[in-house]
Amino acid sequence: MSNASRLPAGAAIRPMDAADIGPVAELARRIWQATYPGIITQGQIDYMLAQRYNAAVLAEELGRDDVAWDVLWRDGARIGFASTLFSPEGDEAKLDKLYLDPAHQRGGLGGALIAHVVERAAARGCQTLVLAVNKHNAPAIGAYRKHGFAVRESVTKDIGNGFVMDDFIMVRNLSSTTPR
């Protein structure tokens, strides 16, 4: 079953284009401000938004051949997005970003976006899909587990400006047709 058949009426996933850059940067800001207080500090949220979700960074990534960006729409509004990085060897993909507006986190939309990324990576011949998720983000961890991801390792990494990533690295084997 393709990811499109999992989407409710009024929802669609399409490749990101230049017109999406500003609105996706704003969506990222809204999502981070709604989701991460209590998990990380406001300074860390501001740092991540400045480093990873500003329009210049999004435009640079959108122009790369090894990155695929998708936008999730519902009733004419952007409500989520994902970016996937593909390794030069082609055997592994990294789900670099996947975010959904908290108001739309029920009803299978996030799962459809995850399934879309899994299908894209498998179609490109990737054997594994990896991602990093904050250890304190229980809803995200649960969603990824539901879609066949398992914790591979725990990492703590200082990425600068007082921001220490405290993440699980999760992985899904794509050579199997059913999630673990």
PDB file of C-alpha atoms in Angstrom:
ATOM      1  CA  MET A   1       0.000   0.000   0.000  1.00  0.00           C
ATOM      2  CA  SER A   2       1.477   3.346  -0.995  1.00  0.00           C
ATOM      3  CA  ASN A   3       1.655   6.244   1.419  1.00  0.00           C
ATOM      4  CA  ALA A   4      -0.915   8.168  -0.653  1.00  0.00           C
ATOM      5  CA  SER A   5      -3.564   5.583   0.188  1.00  0.00           C
ATOM      6  CA  ARG A   6      -2.835   6.119   3.907  1.00  0.00           C
ATOM      7  CA  LEU A   7      -3.613   9.838   3.758  1.00  0.00           C
ATOM      8  CA  PRO A   8      -6.990  11.153   4.861  1.00  0.00           C
ATOM      9  CA  ALA A   9      -9.109  13.254   2.511  1.00  0.00           C
ATOM     10  CA  GLY A  10      -7.643  16.698   1.946  1.00  0.00           C
ATOM     11  CA  ALA A  11      -4.070  15.593   2.688  1.00  0.00           C
ATOM     12  CA  ALA A  12      -1.173  15.234   0.255  1.00  0.00           C
ATOM     13  CA  ILE A  13       2.596  14.836   0.297  1.00  0.00           C
ATOM     14  CA  ARG A  14       4.554  16.540  -2.448  1.00  0.00           C
ATOM     15  CA  PRO A  15       8.175  17.439  -3.114  1.00  0.00           C
ATOM     16  CA  MET A  16       9.246  20.755  -1.629  1.00  0.00           C
ATOM     17  CA  ASP A  17       9.986  23.569  -4.047  1.00  0.00           C
ATOM     18  CA  ALA A  18      11.406  27.082  -3.725  1.00  0.00           C
ATOM     19  CA  ALA A  19       7.984  28.561  -2.889  1.00  0.00           C
ATOM     20  CA  ASP A  20       7.865  26.345   0.204  1.00  0.00           C
ATOM     21  CA  ILE A  21      11.142  27.556   1.757  1.00  0.00           C
ATOM     22  CA  GLY A  22       9.838  30.535   3.749  1.00  0.00           C
ATOM     23  CA  PRO A  23       6.603  28.856   4.861  1.00  0.00           C
ATOM     24  CA  VAL A  24       8.466  25.680   5.909  1.00  0.00           C
ATOM     25  CA  ALA A  25      10.982  27.740   7.919  1.00  0.00           C
ATOM     26  CA  GLU A  26       8.026  29.417   9.671  1.00  0.00           C
ATOM     27  CA  LEU A  27       6.314  26.053  10.204  1.00  0.00           C
ATOM     28  CA  ALA A  28       9.539  24.711  11.750  1.00  0.00           C
ATOM     29  CA  ARG A  29       9.617  27.693  14.105  1.00  0.00           C
ATOM     30  CA  ARG A  30       6.003  27.096  15.191  1.00  0.00           C
ATOM     31  CA  ILE A  31       6.579  23.359  15.667  1.00  0.00           C
ATOM     32  CA  TRP A  32       9.802  23.797  17.658  1.00  0.00           C
ATOM     33  CA  GLN A  33       8.225  26.493  19.855  1.00  0.00           C
ATOM     34  CA  ALA A  34       5.227  24.247  20.567  1.00  0.00           C
ATOM     35  CA  THR A  35       7.045  20.928  20.967  1.00  0.00           C
ATOM     36  CA  TYR A  36      10.422  21.433  22.606  1.00  0.00           C
ATOM     37  CA  PRO A  37       9.933  23.689  25.661  1.00  0.00           C
ATOM     38  CA  GLY A  38      10.413  21.376  28.631  1.00  0.00           C
ATOM     39  CA  ILE A  39      12.612  19.050  26.585  1.00  0.00           C
ATOM     40  CA  ILE A  40      15.372  21.550  25.744  1.00  0.00           C
ATOM     41  CA  THR A  41      16.006  25.192  26.681  1.00  0.00           C
ATOM     42  CA  GLN A  42      14.686  28.176  24.736  1.00  0.00           C
ATOM     43  CA  GLY A  43      18.295  29.056  23.866  1.00  0.00           C
ATOM     44  CA  GLN A  44      18.753  25.599  22.358  1.00  0.00           C
ATOM     45  CA  ILE A  45      15.498  25.938  20.406  1.00  0.00           C
ATOM     46  CA  ASP A  46      16.632  29.313  19.041  1.00  0.00           C
ATOM     47  CA  TYR A  47      20.044  27.860  18.143  1.00  0.00           C
ATOM     48  CA  MET A  48      18.546  24.922  16.229  1.00  0.00           C
ATOM     49  CA  LEU A  49      16.109  27.161  14.378  1.00  0.00           C
ATOM     50  CA  ALA A  50      18.954  29.491  13.374  1.00  0.00           C
ATOM     51  CA  GLN A  51      21.328  26.676  12.380  1.00  0.00           C
ATOM     52  CA  ARG A  52      19.029  24.183  10.691  1.00  0.00           C
ATOM     53  CA  TYR A  53      15.729  25.812   9.760  1.00  0.00           C
ATOM     54  CA  ASN A  54      16.465  29.239   8.357  1.00  0.00           C
ATOM     55  CA  ALA A  55      15.549  29.963   4.746  1.00  0.00           C
ATOM     56  CA  ALA A  56      19.164  30.024   3.508  1.00  0.00           C
ATOM     57  CA  VAL A  57      19.906  26.571   4.935  1.00  0.00           C
ATOM     58  CA  LEU A  58      16.666  25.161   3.530  1.00  0.00           C
ATOM     59  CA  ALA A  59      17.396  26.635   0.088  1.00  0.00           C
ATOM     60  CA  GLU A  60      20.918  25.174   0.088  1.00  0.00           C
ATOM     61  CA  GLU A  61      19.608  21.724   1.030  1.00  0.00           C
ATOM     62  CA  LEU A  62      16.799  21.907  -1.517  1.00  0.00           C
ATOM     63  CA  GLY A  63      19.410  22.396  -4.257  1.00  0.00           C
ATOM     64  CA  ARG A  64      21.403  19.282  -3.350  1.00  0.00           C
ATOM     65  CA  ASP A  65      21.050  16.001  -5.245  1.00  0.00           C
ATOM     66  CA  ASP A  66      21.614  13.908  -2.109  1.00  0.00           C
ATOM     67  CA  VAL A  67      18.712  15.463  -0.176  1.00  0.00           C
ATOM     68  CA  ALA A  68      15.001  14.920  -0.745  1.00  0.00           C
ATOM     69  CA  TRP A  69      12.508  17.341   0.825  1.00  0.00           C
ATOM     70  CA  ASP A  70       8.787  16.704   1.089  1.00  0.00           C
ATOM     71  CA  VAL A  71       5.937  18.821   2.419  1.00  0.00           C
ATOM     72  CA  LEU A  72       2.778  17.433   3.986  1.00  0.00           C
ATOM     73  CA  TRP A  73      -0.346  19.431   3.170  1.00  0.00           C
ATOM     74  CA  ARG A  74      -3.809  19.294   4.717  1.00  0.00           C
ATOM     75  CA  ASP A  75      -6.724  21.297   3.364  1.00  0.00           C
ATOM     76  CA  GLY A  76      -4.411  23.658   1.468  1.00  0.00           C
ATOM     77  CA  ALA A  77      -2.027  24.357   4.365  1.00  0.00           C
ATOM     78  CA  ARG A  78       1.485  23.104   5.008  1.00  0.00           C
ATOM     79  CA  ILE A  79       1.345  21.057   8.212  1.00  0.00           C
ATOM     80  CA  GLY A  80       4.535  19.010   8.112  1.00  0.00           C
ATOM     81  CA  PHE A  81       7.762  18.297   6.311  1.00  0.00           C
ATOM     82  CA  ALA A  82      10.562  15.775   6.007  1.00  0.00           C
ATOM     83  CA  SER A  83      14.066  15.740   4.597  1.00  0.00           C
ATOM     84  CA  THR A  84      16.058  12.650   3.777  1.00  0.00           C
ATOM     85  CA  LEU A  85      19.809  12.493   3.168  1.00  0.00           C
ATOM     86  CA  PHE A  86      21.130   9.751   0.900  1.00  0.00           C
ATOM     87  CA  SER A  87      24.626   8.326   1.373  1.00  0.00           C
ATOM     88  CA  PRO A  88      27.038   8.466  -1.586  1.00  0.00           C
ATOM     89  CA  GLU A  89      27.182   4.672  -1.544  1.00  0.00           C
ATOM     90  CA  GLY A  90      23.389   4.542  -1.839  1.00  0.00           C
ATOM     91  CA  ASP A  91      22.922   1.860   0.799  1.00  0.00           C
ATOM     92  CA  GLU A  92      21.775   4.062   3.656  1.00  0.00           C
ATOM     93  CA  ALA A  93      19.478   7.031   4.048  1.00  0.00           C
ATOM     94  CA  LYS A  94      19.137   9.353   7.014  1.00  0.00           C
ATOM     95  CA  LEU A  95      15.766  10.748   7.967  1.00  0.00           C
ATOM     96  CA  ASP A  96      17.248  14.127   8.856  1.00  0.00           C
ATOM     97  CA  LYS A  97      14.081  16.058   9.634  1.00  0.00           C
ATOM     98  CA  LEU A  98      10.468  15.003  10.067  1.00  0.00           C
ATOM     99  CA  TYR A  99       8.094  17.364  11.785  1.00  0.00           C
ATOM    100  CA  LEU A 100       4.346  17.684  11.988  1.00  0.00           C
ATOM    101  CA  ASP A 101       2.315  20.547  13.418  1.00  0.00           C
ATOM    102  CA  PRO A 102       1.172  19.369  16.877  1.00  0.00           C
ATOM    103  CA  ALA A 103      -2.454  20.148  16.010  1.00  0.00           C
ATOM    104  CA  HIS A 104      -2.296  17.428  13.322  1.00  0.00           C
ATOM    105  CA  GLN A 105      -0.414  14.690  15.161  1.00  0.00           C
ATOM    106  CA  ARG A 106      -3.401  12.389  15.397  1.00  0.00           C
ATOM    107  CA  GLY A 107      -5.109  10.680  12.512  1.00  0.00           C
ATOM    108  CA  GLY A 108      -2.193   8.969  10.798  1.00  0.00           C
ATOM    109  CA  LEU A 109      -0.647  11.971   9.064  1.00  0.00           C
ATOM    110  CA  GLY A 110       2.752  11.564  10.729  1.00  0.00           C
ATOM    111  CA  GLY A 111       2.702   7.850  10.004  1.00  0.00           C
ATOM    112  CA  ALA A 112       1.931   8.537   6.353  1.00  0.00           C
ATOM    113  CA  LEU A 113       4.890  10.926   6.166  1.00  0.00           C
ATOM    114  CA  ILE A 114       7.168   8.327   7.793  1.00  0.00           C
ATOM    115  CA  ALA A 115       5.875   5.685   5.347  1.00  0.00           C
ATOM    116  CA  HIS A 116       6.547   8.059   2.446  1.00  0.00           C
ATOM    117  CA  VAL A 117      10.170   8.500   3.515  1.00  0.00           C
ATOM    118  CA  VAL A 118      10.581   4.725   3.991  1.00  0.00           C
ATOM    119  CA  GLU A 119       9.165   4.075   0.513  1.00  0.00           C
ATOM    120  CA  ARG A 120      11.393   6.725  -1.080  1.00  0.00           C
ATOM    121  CA  ALA A 121      14.525   5.285   0.563  1.00  0.00           C
ATOM    122  CA  ALA A 122      13.611   1.727  -0.411  1.00  0.00           C
ATOM    123  CA  ALA A 123      12.891   2.825  -3.996  1.00  0.00           C
ATOM    124  CA  ARG A 124      16.407   4.309  -4.172  1.00  0.00           C
ATOM    125  CA  GLY A 125      17.851   0.961  -3.118  1.00  0.00           C
ATOM    126  CA  CYS A 126      18.748   1.896   0.451  1.00  0.00           C
ATOM    127  CA  GLN A 127      19.120  -1.019   2.853  1.00  0.00           C
ATOM    128  CA  THR A 128      18.691   1.001   6.048  1.00  0.00           C
ATOM    129  CA  LEU A 129      17.065   4.211   7.189  1.00  0.00           C
ATOM    130  CA  VAL A 130      18.513   5.898  10.288  1.00  0.00           C
ATOM    131  CA  LEU A 131      17.436   8.874  12.350  1.00  0.00           C
ATOM    132  CA  ALA A 132      18.273  10.678  15.569  1.00  0.00           C
ATOM    133  CA  VAL A 133      15.506  11.467  18.057  1.00  0.00           C
ATOM    134  CA  ASN A 134      15.732  13.254  21.388  1.00  0.00           C
ATOM    135  CA  LYS A 135      15.628  10.704  24.220  1.00  0.00           C
ATOM    136  CA  HIS A 136      12.983  12.788  25.980  1.00  0.00           C
ATOM    137  CA  ASN A 137      10.605  12.971  23.004  1.00  0.00           C
ATOM    138  CA  ALA A 138       8.506   9.926  23.920  1.00  0.00           C
ATOM    139  CA  PRO A 139       5.758  10.553  21.316  1.00  0.00           C
ATOM    140  CA  ALA A 140       8.302  10.611  18.472  1.00  0.00           C
ATOM    141  CA  ILE A 141      10.107   7.530  19.762  1.00  0.00           C
ATOM    142  CA  GLY A 142       6.786   5.692  19.966  1.00  0.00           C
ATOM    143  CA  ALA A 143       5.802   6.728  16.447  1.00  0.00           C
ATOM    144  CA  TYR A 144       9.096   5.550  14.982  1.00  0.00           C
ATOM    145  CA  ARG A 145       8.901   2.248  16.860  1.00  0.00           C
ATOM    146  CA  LYS A 146       5.389   1.755  15.508  1.00  0.00           C
ATOM    147  CA  HIS A 147       6.838   2.123  12.012  1.00  0.00           C
ATOM    148  CA  GLY A 148       9.571  -0.476  12.421  1.00  0.00           C
ATOM    149  CA  PHE A 149      12.463   1.531  13.857  1.00  0.00           C
ATOM    150  CA  ALA A 150      14.551   0.232  16.754  1.00  0.00           C
ATOM    151  CA  VAL A 151      17.121   1.967  18.938  1.00  0.00           C
ATOM    152  CA  ARG A 152      20.629   1.194  17.663  1.00  0.00           C
ATOM    153  CA  GLU A 153      22.571   3.341  20.122  1.00  0.00           C
ATOM    154  CA  SER A 154      22.440   6.244  22.526  1.00  0.00           C
ATOM    155  CA  VAL A 155      24.541   9.338  21.796  1.00  0.00           C
ATOM    156  CA  THR A 156      25.391  12.530  23.600  1.00  0.00           C
ATOM    157  CA  LYS A 157      27.117  15.160  21.484  1.00  0.00           C
ATOM    158  CA  ASP A 158      27.975  18.811  22.052  1.00  0.00           C
ATOM    159  CA  ILE A 159      26.977  20.599  18.847  1.00  0.00           C
ATOM    160  CA  GLY A 160      27.864  24.068  20.057  1.00  0.00           C
ATOM    161  CA  ASN A 161      26.350  27.095  21.747  1.00  0.00           C
ATOM    162  CA  GLY A 162      25.682  25.074  24.910  1.00  0.00           C
ATOM    163  CA  PHE A 163      23.477  22.617  23.058  1.00  0.00           C
ATOM    164  CA  VAL A 164      24.150  18.981  23.871  1.00  0.00           C
ATOM    165  CA  MET A 165      22.236  16.506  21.754  1.00  0.00           C
ATOM    166  CA  ASP A 166      20.975  13.643  23.922  1.00  0.00           C
ATOM    167  CA  ASP A 167      19.574  11.324  21.295  1.00  0.00           C
ATOM    168  CA  PHE A 168      18.742   7.796  20.386  1.00  0.00           C
ATOM    169  CA  ILE A 169      19.947   6.695  16.975  1.00  0.00           C
ATOM    170  CA  MET A 170      17.152   4.581  15.554  1.00  0.00           C
ATOM    171  CA  VAL A 171      17.351   2.359  12.500  1.00  0.00           C
ATOM    172  CA  ARG A 172      14.987   0.474  10.242  1.00  0.00           C
ATOM    173  CA  ASN A 173      16.093  -2.307   7.942  1.00  0.00           C
ATOM    174  CA  LEU A 174      14.496  -1.674   4.541  1.00  0.00           C
ATOM    175  CA  SER A 175      15.298  -5.053   3.040  1.00  0.00           C
ATOM    176  CA  SER A 176      12.373  -6.510   4.984  1.00  0.00           C
ATOM    177  CA  THR A 177       8.860  -5.710   3.771  1.00  0.00           C
ATOM    178  CA  THR A 178       7.356  -5.753   7.248  1.00  0.00           C
ATOM    179  CA  PRO A 179       8.383  -3.516  10.136  1.00  0.00           C
ATOM    180  CA  ARG A 180      10.086  -5.169  13.080  1.00  0.00           C
TER     181      ARG A 180
END
